[in-house]
PDB file of C-alpha atoms in Angstrom:
ATOM      1  CA  UNK Q   1      -2.647  -8.758  87.125  1.00 87.00           C
ATOM      2  CA  UNK Q   2       1.231  -9.279  86.139  1.00 93.00           C
ATOM      3  CA  UNK Q   3       3.925  -7.358  87.882  1.00 96.00           C
ATOM      4  CA  UNK Q   4       6.807  -6.255  86.310  1.00 97.00           C
ATOM      5  CA  UNK Q   5      10.249  -5.131  87.703  1.00 98.00           C
ATOM      6  CA  UNK Q   6      12.772  -3.041  85.885  1.00 98.00           C
ATOM      7  CA  UNK Q   7      16.102  -1.679  86.551  1.00 98.00           C
ATOM      8  CA  UNK Q   8      18.802   0.379  84.904  1.00 98.00           C
ATOM      9  CA  UNK Q   9      22.000   0.684  86.470  1.00 95.00           C
ATOM     10  CA  UNK Q  10      20.839   1.939  90.219  1.00 96.00           C
ATOM     11  CA  UNK Q  11      17.405   2.824  89.162  1.00 97.00           C
ATOM     12  CA  UNK Q  12      14.414   0.465  90.185  1.00 98.00           C
ATOM     13  CA  UNK Q  13      10.772   0.620  89.240  1.00 98.00           C
ATOM     14  CA  UNK Q  14       8.091  -1.768  89.387  1.00 98.00           C
ATOM     15  CA  UNK Q  15       4.691  -1.865  87.283  1.00 98.00           C
ATOM     16  CA  UNK Q  16       1.386  -3.830  87.828  1.00 97.00           C
ATOM     17  CA  UNK Q  17      -1.066  -4.305  84.988  1.00 97.00           C
ATOM     18  CA  UNK Q  18      -3.532  -3.854  87.130  1.00 97.00           C
ATOM     19  CA  UNK Q  19      -4.524   0.015  86.465  1.00 96.00           C
ATOM     20  CA  UNK Q  20      -1.417   0.548  84.156  1.00 97.00           C
ATOM     21  CA  UNK Q  21       0.119   1.387  87.824  1.00 97.00           C
ATOM     22  CA  UNK Q  22       3.634   2.658  88.328  1.00 98.00           C
ATOM     23  CA  UNK Q  23       4.529   1.100  91.962  1.00 98.00           C
ATOM     24  CA  UNK Q  24       7.893   1.991  92.632  1.00 97.00           C
ATOM     25  CA  UNK Q  25      10.669   4.429  91.550  1.00 98.00           C
ATOM     26  CA  UNK Q  26      13.425   4.408  93.507  1.00 97.00           C
ATOM     27  CA  UNK Q  27      17.357   5.415  93.254  1.00 97.00           C
ATOM     28  CA  UNK Q  28      20.403   3.602  95.071  1.00 95.00           C
ATOM     29  CA  UNK Q  29      22.802   5.546  96.234  1.00 91.00           C
ATOM     30  CA  UNK Q  30      25.769   3.872  98.324  1.00 87.00           C
ATOM     31  CA  UNK Q  31      23.585   1.233  99.426  1.00 83.00           C
ATOM     32  CA  UNK Q  32      20.578   3.587 100.372  1.00 90.00           C
ATOM     33  CA  UNK Q  33      17.566   3.244  98.445  1.00 94.00           C
ATOM     34  CA  UNK Q  34      15.853   6.251  98.164  1.00 96.00           C
ATOM     35  CA  UNK Q  35      12.097   6.554  96.957  1.00 97.00           C
ATOM     36  CA  UNK Q  36      11.544   8.972  93.846  1.00 98.00           C
ATOM     37  CA  UNK Q  37       7.997   8.189  94.099  1.00 98.00           C
ATOM     38  CA  UNK Q  38       5.706   7.214  96.692  1.00 96.00           C
ATOM     39  CA  UNK Q  39       5.703   3.211  97.530  1.00 95.00           C
ATOM     40  CA  UNK Q  40       2.619   1.507  96.749  1.00 94.00           C
ATOM     41  CA  UNK Q  41       0.878  -0.186  99.577  1.00 85.00           C
ATOM     42  CA  UNK Q  42      -1.257  -2.418  97.318  1.00 84.00           C
ATOM     43  CA  UNK Q  43      -0.352  -3.680  93.595  1.00 83.00           C
ATOM     44  CA  UNK Q  44      -4.138  -3.118  92.598  1.00 82.00           C
ATOM     45  CA  UNK Q  45      -5.381   0.179  94.063  1.00 89.00           C
ATOM     46  CA  UNK Q  46      -4.516   3.024  92.326  1.00 90.00           C
ATOM     47  CA  UNK Q  47      -5.280   5.661  95.042  1.00 89.00           C
ATOM     48  CA  UNK Q  48      -2.244   3.870  97.197  1.00 91.00           C
ATOM     49  CA  UNK Q  49      -0.003   3.286  94.193  1.00 96.00           C
ATOM     50  CA  UNK Q  50       3.337   5.752  93.320  1.00 97.00           C
ATOM     51  CA  UNK Q  51       1.618   6.721  90.200  1.00 98.00           C
ATOM     52  CA  UNK Q  52      -1.222   6.278  87.814  1.00 98.00           C
ATOM     53  CA  UNK Q  53      -2.099   7.351  84.116  1.00 98.00           C
ATOM     54  CA  UNK Q  54      -4.986   9.517  83.303  1.00 98.00           C
ATOM     55  CA  UNK Q  55      -7.083   8.396  79.908  1.00 98.00           C
ATOM     56  CA  UNK Q  56      -9.025   9.358  77.892  1.00 97.00           C
ATOM     57  CA  UNK Q  57      -8.516  12.698  80.283  1.00 97.00           C
ATOM     58  CA  UNK Q  58      -8.212  13.788  83.827  1.00 97.00           C
ATOM     59  CA  UNK Q  59     -10.456  15.291  86.857  1.00 96.00           C
ATOM     60  CA  UNK Q  60     -13.887  15.726  86.462  1.00 94.00           C
ATOM     61  CA  UNK Q  61     -16.716  17.046  84.331  1.00 94.00           C
ATOM     62  CA  UNK Q  62     -18.993  19.203  85.829  1.00 94.00           C
ATOM     63  CA  UNK Q  63     -22.549  17.303  86.428  1.00 93.00           C
ATOM     64  CA  UNK Q  64     -20.910  14.478  84.628  1.00 95.00           C
ATOM     65  CA  UNK Q  65     -22.401  16.007  81.071  1.00 95.00           C
ATOM     66  CA  UNK Q  66     -20.866  17.856  78.493  1.00 96.00           C
ATOM     67  CA  UNK Q  67     -22.211  19.113  75.317  1.00 96.00           C
ATOM     68  CA  UNK Q  68     -19.928  18.570  71.808  1.00 96.00           C
ATOM     69  CA  UNK Q  69     -20.810  18.303  68.208  1.00 93.00           C
ATOM     70  CA  UNK Q  70     -24.598  18.962  68.686  1.00 93.00           C
ATOM     71  CA  UNK Q  71     -25.165  16.105  71.156  1.00 95.00           C
ATOM     72  CA  UNK Q  72     -25.262  15.941  74.887  1.00 96.00           C
ATOM     73  CA  UNK Q  73     -23.267  13.542  76.332  1.00 95.00           C
ATOM     74  CA  UNK Q  74     -23.534  11.682  79.933  1.00 94.00           C
ATOM     75  CA  UNK Q  75     -21.060  10.290  81.805  1.00 94.00           C
ATOM     76  CA  UNK Q  76     -21.457   7.595  85.209  1.00 93.00           C
ATOM     77  CA  UNK Q  77     -19.458   7.761  88.049  1.00 92.00           C
ATOM     78  CA  UNK Q  78     -16.433   5.069  88.104  1.00 90.00           C
ATOM     79  CA  UNK Q  79     -15.874   5.178  91.682  1.00 91.00           C
ATOM     80  CA  UNK Q  80     -18.235   4.519  95.064  1.00 91.00           C
ATOM     81  CA  UNK Q  81     -17.089   7.696  97.035  1.00 90.00           C
ATOM     82  CA  UNK Q  82     -17.511  10.104  94.259  1.00 90.00           C
ATOM     83  CA  UNK Q  83     -20.469  11.517  92.464  1.00 92.00           C
ATOM     84  CA  UNK Q  84     -18.242  12.458  89.164  1.00 93.00           C
ATOM     85  CA  UNK Q  85     -16.955  10.396  86.738  1.00 93.00           C
ATOM     86  CA  UNK Q  86     -12.997  10.853  87.925  1.00 94.00           C
ATOM     87  CA  UNK Q  87      -9.737  10.336  86.007  1.00 95.00           C
ATOM     88  CA  UNK Q  88     -10.822   8.500  83.318  1.00 94.00           C
ATOM     89  CA  UNK Q  89     -10.574   4.518  82.774  1.00 94.00           C
ATOM     90  CA  UNK Q  90      -7.043   3.366  82.686  1.00 95.00           C
ATOM     91  CA  UNK Q  91      -6.575   3.666  86.783  1.00 96.00           C
ATOM     92  CA  UNK Q  92      -9.263   1.147  86.943  1.00 95.00           C
ATOM     93  CA  UNK Q  93      -8.915  -1.317  84.172  1.00 95.00           C
ATOM     94  CA  UNK Q  94      -6.962  -4.138  83.649  1.00 96.00           C
ATOM     95  CA  UNK Q  95      -4.007  -3.741  81.181  1.00 98.00           C
ATOM     96  CA  UNK Q  96      -2.526  -6.055  78.788  1.00 98.00           C
ATOM     97  CA  UNK Q  97       1.631  -7.131  78.946  1.00 98.00           C
ATOM     98  CA  UNK Q  98       2.305  -6.006  75.050  1.00 98.00           C
ATOM     99  CA  UNK Q  99       6.375  -6.479  75.820  1.00 97.00           C
ATOM    100  CA  UNK Q 100       8.789  -6.467  78.145  1.00 97.00           C
ATOM    101  CA  UNK Q 101      12.772  -6.332  78.655  1.00 98.00           C
ATOM    102  CA  UNK Q 102      15.292  -5.331  81.903  1.00 97.00           C
ATOM    103  CA  UNK Q 103      14.597  -1.905  81.553  1.00 98.00           C
ATOM    104  CA  UNK Q 104      11.109  -1.047  79.577  1.00 98.00           C
ATOM    105  CA  UNK Q 105       7.691  -2.257  79.661  1.00 98.00           C
ATOM    106  CA  UNK Q 106       4.650  -1.743  77.266  1.00 98.00           C
ATOM    107  CA  UNK Q 107       1.158  -2.211  78.221  1.00 98.00           C
ATOM    108  CA  UNK Q 108      -1.813  -1.685  76.876  1.00 98.00           C
ATOM    109  CA  UNK Q 109      -5.324  -0.843  77.574  1.00 98.00           C
ATOM    110  CA  UNK Q 110      -8.653  -1.036  75.310  1.00 97.00           C
ATOM    111  CA  UNK Q 111     -12.076   0.757  76.180  1.00 95.00           C
ATOM    112  CA  UNK Q 112     -15.513   0.589  74.634  1.00 91.00           C
ATOM    113  CA  UNK Q 113     -18.249   2.252  76.091  1.00 78.00           C
ATOM    114  CA  UNK Q 114     -18.904   0.999  79.896  1.00 78.00           C
ATOM    115  CA  UNK Q 115     -20.876   4.101  80.947  1.00 77.00           C
ATOM    116  CA  UNK Q 116     -19.097   6.674  78.998  1.00 89.00           C
ATOM    117  CA  UNK Q 117     -19.343   7.767  75.229  1.00 94.00           C
ATOM    118  CA  UNK Q 118     -15.872   7.075  74.801  1.00 95.00           C
ATOM    119  CA  UNK Q 119     -14.068   4.035  72.930  1.00 97.00           C
ATOM    120  CA  UNK Q 120     -10.034   4.077  72.683  1.00 97.00           C
ATOM    121  CA  UNK Q 121      -7.093   1.835  72.675  1.00 98.00           C
ATOM    122  CA  UNK Q 122      -4.055   3.364  74.745  1.00 98.00           C
ATOM    123  CA  UNK Q 123      -0.524   1.996  75.299  1.00 98.00           C
ATOM    124  CA  UNK Q 124       1.896   3.311  77.800  1.00 98.00           C
ATOM    125  CA  UNK Q 125       5.461   2.951  77.697  1.00 98.00           C
ATOM    126  CA  UNK Q 126       7.506   2.852  80.813  1.00 98.00           C
ATOM    127  CA  UNK Q 127      11.526   2.898  80.377  1.00 98.00           C
ATOM    128  CA  UNK Q 128      14.267   3.321  82.806  1.00 98.00           C
ATOM    129  CA  UNK Q 129      17.632   4.694  81.878  1.00 97.00           C
ATOM    130  CA  UNK Q 130      21.011   6.177  83.034  1.00 95.00           C
ATOM    131  CA  UNK Q 131      18.889   9.428  83.322  1.00 96.00           C
ATOM    132  CA  UNK Q 132      15.731   8.035  85.183  1.00 98.00           C
ATOM    133  CA  UNK Q 133      12.330   7.304  84.270  1.00 98.00           C
ATOM    134  CA  UNK Q 134      10.606   8.343  80.990  1.00 98.00           C
ATOM    135  CA  UNK Q 135       6.663   7.653  80.871  1.00 98.00           C
ATOM    136  CA  UNK Q 136       4.923   7.603  77.318  1.00 98.00           C
ATOM    137  CA  UNK Q 137       1.305   7.291  76.016  1.00 98.00           C
ATOM    138  CA  UNK Q 138      -0.326   6.836  72.726  1.00 98.00           C
ATOM    139  CA  UNK Q 139      -4.148   6.722  72.441  1.00 98.00           C
ATOM    140  CA  UNK Q 140      -6.142   6.168  69.484  1.00 98.00           C
ATOM    141  CA  UNK Q 141      -9.888   7.065  69.202  1.00 98.00           C
ATOM    142  CA  UNK Q 142     -11.288   3.581  68.044  1.00 97.00           C
ATOM    143  CA  UNK Q 143     -14.975   4.898  68.448  1.00 95.00           C
ATOM    144  CA  UNK Q 144     -17.080   6.391  65.288  1.00 94.00           C
ATOM    145  CA  UNK Q 145     -17.629   9.928  67.169  1.00 93.00           C
ATOM    146  CA  UNK Q 146     -15.124  12.583  66.879  1.00 97.00           C
ATOM    147  CA  UNK Q 147     -14.692  13.396  70.673  1.00 97.00           C
ATOM    148  CA  UNK Q 148     -12.534  15.597  73.060  1.00 98.00           C
ATOM    149  CA  UNK Q 149      -9.633  13.471  74.752  1.00 98.00           C
ATOM    150  CA  UNK Q 150      -6.846  14.349  76.658  1.00 98.00           C
ATOM    151  CA  UNK Q 151      -4.068  12.734  78.534  1.00 98.00           C
ATOM    152  CA  UNK Q 152      -1.853  12.684  81.927  1.00 98.00           C
ATOM    153  CA  UNK Q 153      -0.458  11.136  84.897  1.00 98.00           C
ATOM    154  CA  UNK Q 154      -1.029  11.309  88.439  1.00 98.00           C
ATOM    155  CA  UNK Q 155       2.535  10.654  90.651  1.00 98.00           C
ATOM    156  CA  UNK Q 156       2.593  10.718  94.175  1.00 98.00           C
ATOM    157  CA  UNK Q 157       5.628  12.164  95.393  1.00 98.00           C
ATOM    158  CA  UNK Q 158       7.507  11.780  98.995  1.00 98.00           C
ATOM    159  CA  UNK Q 159       6.783  14.563 101.249  1.00 98.00           C
ATOM    160  CA  UNK Q 160       8.826  15.563 104.216  1.00 96.00           C
ATOM    161  CA  UNK Q 161       9.351  18.533 106.626  1.00 95.00           C
ATOM    162  CA  UNK Q 162      12.100  20.013 103.964  1.00 97.00           C
ATOM    163  CA  UNK Q 163      10.486  19.217 100.635  1.00 98.00           C
ATOM    164  CA  UNK Q 164      10.259  21.936  98.049  1.00 98.00           C
ATOM    165  CA  UNK Q 165       8.519  22.390  94.998  1.00 98.00           C
ATOM    166  CA  UNK Q 166       9.513  25.100  91.809  1.00 98.00           C
ATOM    167  CA  UNK Q 167       6.909  25.024  89.084  1.00 98.00           C
ATOM    168  CA  UNK Q 168       6.286  28.312  87.409  1.00 97.00           C
ATOM    169  CA  UNK Q 169       2.761  28.544  85.783  1.00 97.00           C
ATOM    170  CA  UNK Q 170       0.795  31.634  84.456  1.00 96.00           C
ATOM    171  CA  UNK Q 171      -2.630  31.121  86.422  1.00 96.00           C
ATOM    172  CA  UNK Q 172      -4.561  28.938  89.094  1.00 96.00           C
ATOM    173  CA  UNK Q 173      -8.098  27.636  89.596  1.00 97.00           C
ATOM    174  CA  UNK Q 174     -10.254  28.313  92.603  1.00 97.00           C
ATOM    175  CA  UNK Q 175     -11.892  24.839  93.925  1.00 96.00           C
ATOM    176  CA  UNK Q 176     -15.629  24.423  94.503  1.00 95.00           C
ATOM    177  CA  UNK Q 177     -18.097  22.194  95.919  1.00 92.00           C
ATOM    178  CA  UNK Q 178     -17.777  18.615  94.694  1.00 91.00           C
ATOM    179  CA  UNK Q 179     -13.846  19.052  94.046  1.00 94.00           C
ATOM    180  CA  UNK Q 180     -14.791  20.876  91.110  1.00 94.00           C
ATOM    181  CA  UNK Q 181     -12.909  23.948  89.876  1.00 95.00           C
ATOM    182  CA  UNK Q 182     -13.930  27.055  90.183  1.00 95.00           C
ATOM    183  CA  UNK Q 183     -12.741  30.177  88.304  1.00 95.00           C
ATOM    184  CA  UNK Q 184      -9.439  31.131  87.091  1.00 96.00           C
ATOM    185  CA  UNK Q 185      -7.451  33.645  88.994  1.00 96.00           C
ATOM    186  CA  UNK Q 186      -3.894  34.908  89.837  1.00 96.00           C
ATOM    187  CA  UNK Q 187      -1.951  32.533  91.880  1.00 97.00           C
ATOM    188  CA  UNK Q 188      -1.739  32.984  95.564  1.00 96.00           C
ATOM    189  CA  UNK Q 189       1.368  33.757  97.399  1.00 96.00           C
ATOM    190  CA  UNK Q 190       1.563  30.590  99.082  1.00 96.00           C
ATOM    191  CA  UNK Q 191       0.824  28.319  95.807  1.00 97.00           C
ATOM    192  CA  UNK Q 192       3.327  30.491  94.111  1.00 97.00           C
ATOM    193  CA  UNK Q 193       5.924  27.942  93.351  1.00 98.00           C
ATOM    194  CA  UNK Q 194       7.569  29.981  90.878  1.00 97.00           C
ATOM    195  CA  UNK Q 195      10.946  30.012  93.223  1.00 97.00           C
ATOM    196  CA  UNK Q 196      11.527  26.575  94.886  1.00 97.00           C
ATOM    197  CA  UNK Q 197       9.156  26.733  97.930  1.00 97.00           C
ATOM    198  CA  UNK Q 198       7.628  24.192 100.965  1.00 97.00           C
ATOM    199  CA  UNK Q 199       3.892  23.483 100.256  1.00 97.00           C
ATOM    200  CA  UNK Q 200       1.335  24.714 102.865  1.00 96.00           C
ATOM    201  CA  UNK Q 201       0.103  22.724 105.823  1.00 94.00           C
ATOM    202  CA  UNK Q 202      -3.451  22.543 104.234  1.00 95.00           C
ATOM    203  CA  UNK Q 203      -5.354  20.779 101.882  1.00 96.00           C
ATOM    204  CA  UNK Q 204      -4.580  21.575  98.295  1.00 97.00           C
ATOM    205  CA  UNK Q 205      -6.889  20.381  94.949  1.00 97.00           C
ATOM    206  CA  UNK Q 206      -6.282  23.054  92.314  1.00 97.00           C
ATOM    207  CA  UNK Q 207      -5.017  23.431  88.595  1.00 97.00           C
ATOM    208  CA  UNK Q 208      -2.599  25.472  87.433  1.00 98.00           C
ATOM    209  CA  UNK Q 209      -2.985  26.843  83.945  1.00 96.00           C
ATOM    210  CA  UNK Q 210       0.083  27.326  81.325  1.00 93.00           C
ATOM    211  CA  UNK Q 211       2.838  25.570  83.584  1.00 95.00           C
ATOM    212  CA  UNK Q 212       6.300  25.938  82.229  1.00 95.00           C
ATOM    213  CA  UNK Q 213       6.583  21.750  81.410  1.00 97.00           C
ATOM    214  CA  UNK Q 214       9.348  21.807  84.024  1.00 98.00           C
ATOM    215  CA  UNK Q 215       9.457  21.376  87.680  1.00 98.00           C
ATOM    216  CA  UNK Q 216      12.060  20.607  90.626  1.00 98.00           C
ATOM    217  CA  UNK Q 217      11.224  18.852  93.809  1.00 98.00           C
ATOM    218  CA  UNK Q 218      13.704  18.720  96.241  1.00 98.00           C
ATOM    219  CA  UNK Q 219      14.171  16.577  99.401  1.00 97.00           C
ATOM    220  CA  UNK Q 220      17.233  17.937 101.453  1.00 96.00           C
ATOM    221  CA  UNK Q 221      17.261  15.179 104.234  1.00 93.00           C
ATOM    222  CA  UNK Q 222      17.992  12.745 101.406  1.00 91.00           C
ATOM    223  CA  UNK Q 223      20.205  15.198  99.438  1.00 94.00           C
ATOM    224  CA  UNK Q 224      18.408  14.328  96.484  1.00 96.00           C
ATOM    225  CA  UNK Q 225      16.415  16.659  93.889  1.00 97.00           C
ATOM    226  CA  UNK Q 226      14.092  15.114  91.094  1.00 98.00           C
ATOM    227  CA  UNK Q 227      13.392  17.440  87.749  1.00 98.00           C
ATOM    228  CA  UNK Q 228      10.048  16.619  85.961  1.00 98.00           C
ATOM    229  CA  UNK Q 229       9.737  17.837  82.451  1.00 98.00           C
ATOM    230  CA  UNK Q 230       6.867  17.274  80.114  1.00 98.00           C
ATOM    231  CA  UNK Q 231       6.175  17.436  76.497  1.00 98.00           C
ATOM    232  CA  UNK Q 232       4.636  20.819  75.276  1.00 97.00           C
ATOM    233  CA  UNK Q 233       1.295  18.756  75.132  1.00 98.00           C
ATOM    234  CA  UNK Q 234       1.141  18.851  78.829  1.00 98.00           C
ATOM    235  CA  UNK Q 235       0.906  22.252  79.569  1.00 96.00           C
ATOM    236  CA  UNK Q 236      -1.145  22.421  82.527  1.00 97.00           C
ATOM    237  CA  UNK Q 237      -0.805  20.805  85.640  1.00 98.00           C
ATOM    238  CA  UNK Q 238      -2.869  19.947  89.069  1.00 97.00           C
ATOM    239  CA  UNK Q 239      -1.505  19.787  92.627  1.00 98.00           C
ATOM    240  CA  UNK Q 240      -3.247  17.972  95.459  1.00 97.00           C
ATOM    241  CA  UNK Q 241      -2.155  17.494  98.762  1.00 97.00           C
ATOM    242  CA  UNK Q 242      -4.764  15.529 101.035  1.00 95.00           C
ATOM    243  CA  UNK Q 243      -5.766  16.310 104.479  1.00 93.00           C
ATOM    244  CA  UNK Q 244      -7.358  14.034 107.717  1.00 92.00           C
ATOM    245  CA  UNK Q 245     -10.744  15.254 106.539  1.00 90.00           C
ATOM    246  CA  UNK Q 246     -10.355  13.508 103.322  1.00 90.00           C
ATOM    247  CA  UNK Q 247      -8.731  10.874 104.297  1.00 89.00           C
ATOM    248  CA  UNK Q 248      -8.371   9.880 108.254  1.00 91.00           C
ATOM    249  CA  UNK Q 249      -4.990   8.060 107.419  1.00 87.00           C
ATOM    250  CA  UNK Q 250      -3.321  10.433 105.767  1.00 90.00           C
ATOM    251  CA  UNK Q 251      -0.054  11.645 107.413  1.00 91.00           C
ATOM    252  CA  UNK Q 252       0.874  14.320 105.193  1.00 93.00           C
ATOM    253  CA  UNK Q 253       3.816  12.079 103.676  1.00 95.00           C
ATOM    254  CA  UNK Q 254       3.124  12.826 100.221  1.00 97.00           C
ATOM    255  CA  UNK Q 255       1.568  15.183  97.590  1.00 98.00           C
ATOM    256  CA  UNK Q 256       0.562  15.049  93.936  1.00 98.00           C
ATOM    257  CA  UNK Q 257       1.889  17.141  90.707  1.00 98.00           C
ATOM    258  CA  UNK Q 258       0.012  15.646  87.981  1.00 98.00           C
ATOM    259  CA  UNK Q 259       1.116  16.937  84.576  1.00 98.00           C
ATOM    260  CA  UNK Q 260      -2.481  17.275  81.926  1.00 98.00           C
ATOM    261  CA  UNK Q 261      -2.708  18.093  78.505  1.00 98.00           C
ATOM    262  CA  UNK Q 262      -6.085  20.019  79.566  1.00 97.00           C
ATOM    263  CA  UNK Q 263      -7.738  21.619  82.218  1.00 97.00           C
ATOM    264  CA  UNK Q 264     -10.261  20.168  84.715  1.00 97.00           C
ATOM    265  CA  UNK Q 265     -13.646  20.240  83.507  1.00 97.00           C
ATOM    266  CA  UNK Q 266     -12.234  21.213  79.913  1.00 96.00           C
ATOM    267  CA  UNK Q 267     -15.332  19.905  78.083  1.00 97.00           C
ATOM    268  CA  UNK Q 268     -17.612  22.396  79.514  1.00 96.00           C
ATOM    269  CA  UNK Q 269     -15.040  25.252  79.409  1.00 96.00           C
ATOM    270  CA  UNK Q 270     -14.177  27.799  76.116  1.00 93.00           C
ATOM    271  CA  UNK Q 271     -12.101  25.945  73.637  1.00 95.00           C
ATOM    272  CA  UNK Q 272     -12.316  22.630  75.328  1.00 97.00           C
ATOM    273  CA  UNK Q 273      -9.876  23.600  78.070  1.00 97.00           C
ATOM    274  CA  UNK Q 274      -7.297  22.466  75.679  1.00 97.00           C
ATOM    275  CA  UNK Q 275      -8.682  18.717  74.921  1.00 98.00           C
ATOM    276  CA  UNK Q 276      -7.980  17.449  71.470  1.00 98.00           C
ATOM    277  CA  UNK Q 277     -10.895  16.716  69.197  1.00 98.00           C
ATOM    278  CA  UNK Q 278      -9.767  13.355  67.846  1.00 98.00           C
ATOM    279  CA  UNK Q 279     -12.023  11.480  64.902  1.00 98.00           C
ATOM    280  CA  UNK Q 280     -12.032   8.025  64.621  1.00 98.00           C
ATOM    281  CA  UNK Q 281      -8.513   6.512  64.008  1.00 98.00           C
ATOM    282  CA  UNK Q 282      -6.666   9.802  65.035  1.00 98.00           C
ATOM    283  CA  UNK Q 283      -4.328   9.630  67.931  1.00 98.00           C
ATOM    284  CA  UNK Q 284      -2.773  11.714  70.423  1.00 98.00           C
ATOM    285  CA  UNK Q 285       0.625  11.111  72.499  1.00 98.00           C
ATOM    286  CA  UNK Q 286       3.383  12.391  74.964  1.00 98.00           C
ATOM    287  CA  UNK Q 287       5.685  11.884  77.471  1.00 98.00           C
ATOM    288  CA  UNK Q 288       7.162  13.169  80.665  1.00 98.00           C
ATOM    289  CA  UNK Q 289      10.772  12.368  82.080  1.00 98.00           C
ATOM    290  CA  UNK Q 290      11.543  12.406  85.780  1.00 98.00           C
ATOM    291  CA  UNK Q 291      15.515  12.601  86.229  1.00 98.00           C
ATOM    292  CA  UNK Q 292      16.977  12.584  89.847  1.00 97.00           C
ATOM    293  CA  UNK Q 293      20.237  14.103  90.790  1.00 95.00           C
ATOM    294  CA  UNK Q 294      21.953  14.644  93.995  1.00 93.00           C
ATOM    295  CA  UNK Q 295      22.178  17.852  95.743  1.00 91.00           C
ATOM    296  CA  UNK Q 296      24.908  19.036  98.335  1.00 83.00           C
ATOM    297  CA  UNK Q 297      24.554  17.758 101.922  1.00 69.00           C
TER     298      UNK Q 297
END
């Protein structure tokens, strides 16, 4: 495992090759270090990180099975606590350090089978600039079979008493047993973030369809806001807010807003839920950007 520190002006970041994790993204303002993502507690544990990659797709596949191209494929669970193969492989693998500079690092990961039908190479580029942070991934299918692929990220944002989220979407997916998506429906009022709104004080684990590609998170206590913009590839998002039943140590101090190229369980949905079919040698790539700014106190 290698740890890489990046800096561009007043922005700081730290990256781990274990899991391809972002461990820190913060902003130095008037000698204060303001966290823009939740600081990691463990450099090798994705679930306690600031952000991790979702590759070759995010979330779960119902019953760990899907049919495609006249064949049925199976997946094996990749954690000890979930019956499903979860969030792909990148967040659990060791990435290679490909290049680094003061403000940018490129890391790569190669996956071949290992309990899934997927074989692929992926490169993640993490760049700081005067505007903030850019995350970019490019994946190439190295397997012989054409398969549906997706990309995404799983960032953890600080949650304070005054935090608000603004992110327009068109539809909402309910949750059913096994932390799986249920059915699409109208967005409930308390989860309608078309205007800046606080997050409700309860468990949230839901997908949002046809997201606008721009979200704004505001922390009035720190006089700080962050704009997240995504390439058109990432037209869906998932919002996760834990609770003490799922995580006894949860202190309501973070939430997740996860840009994804596809719907959860897309393998078993019409149109593959916007997963992209890649033949051998074909690729998929996209970026998200996190740009903070000060707000009046």
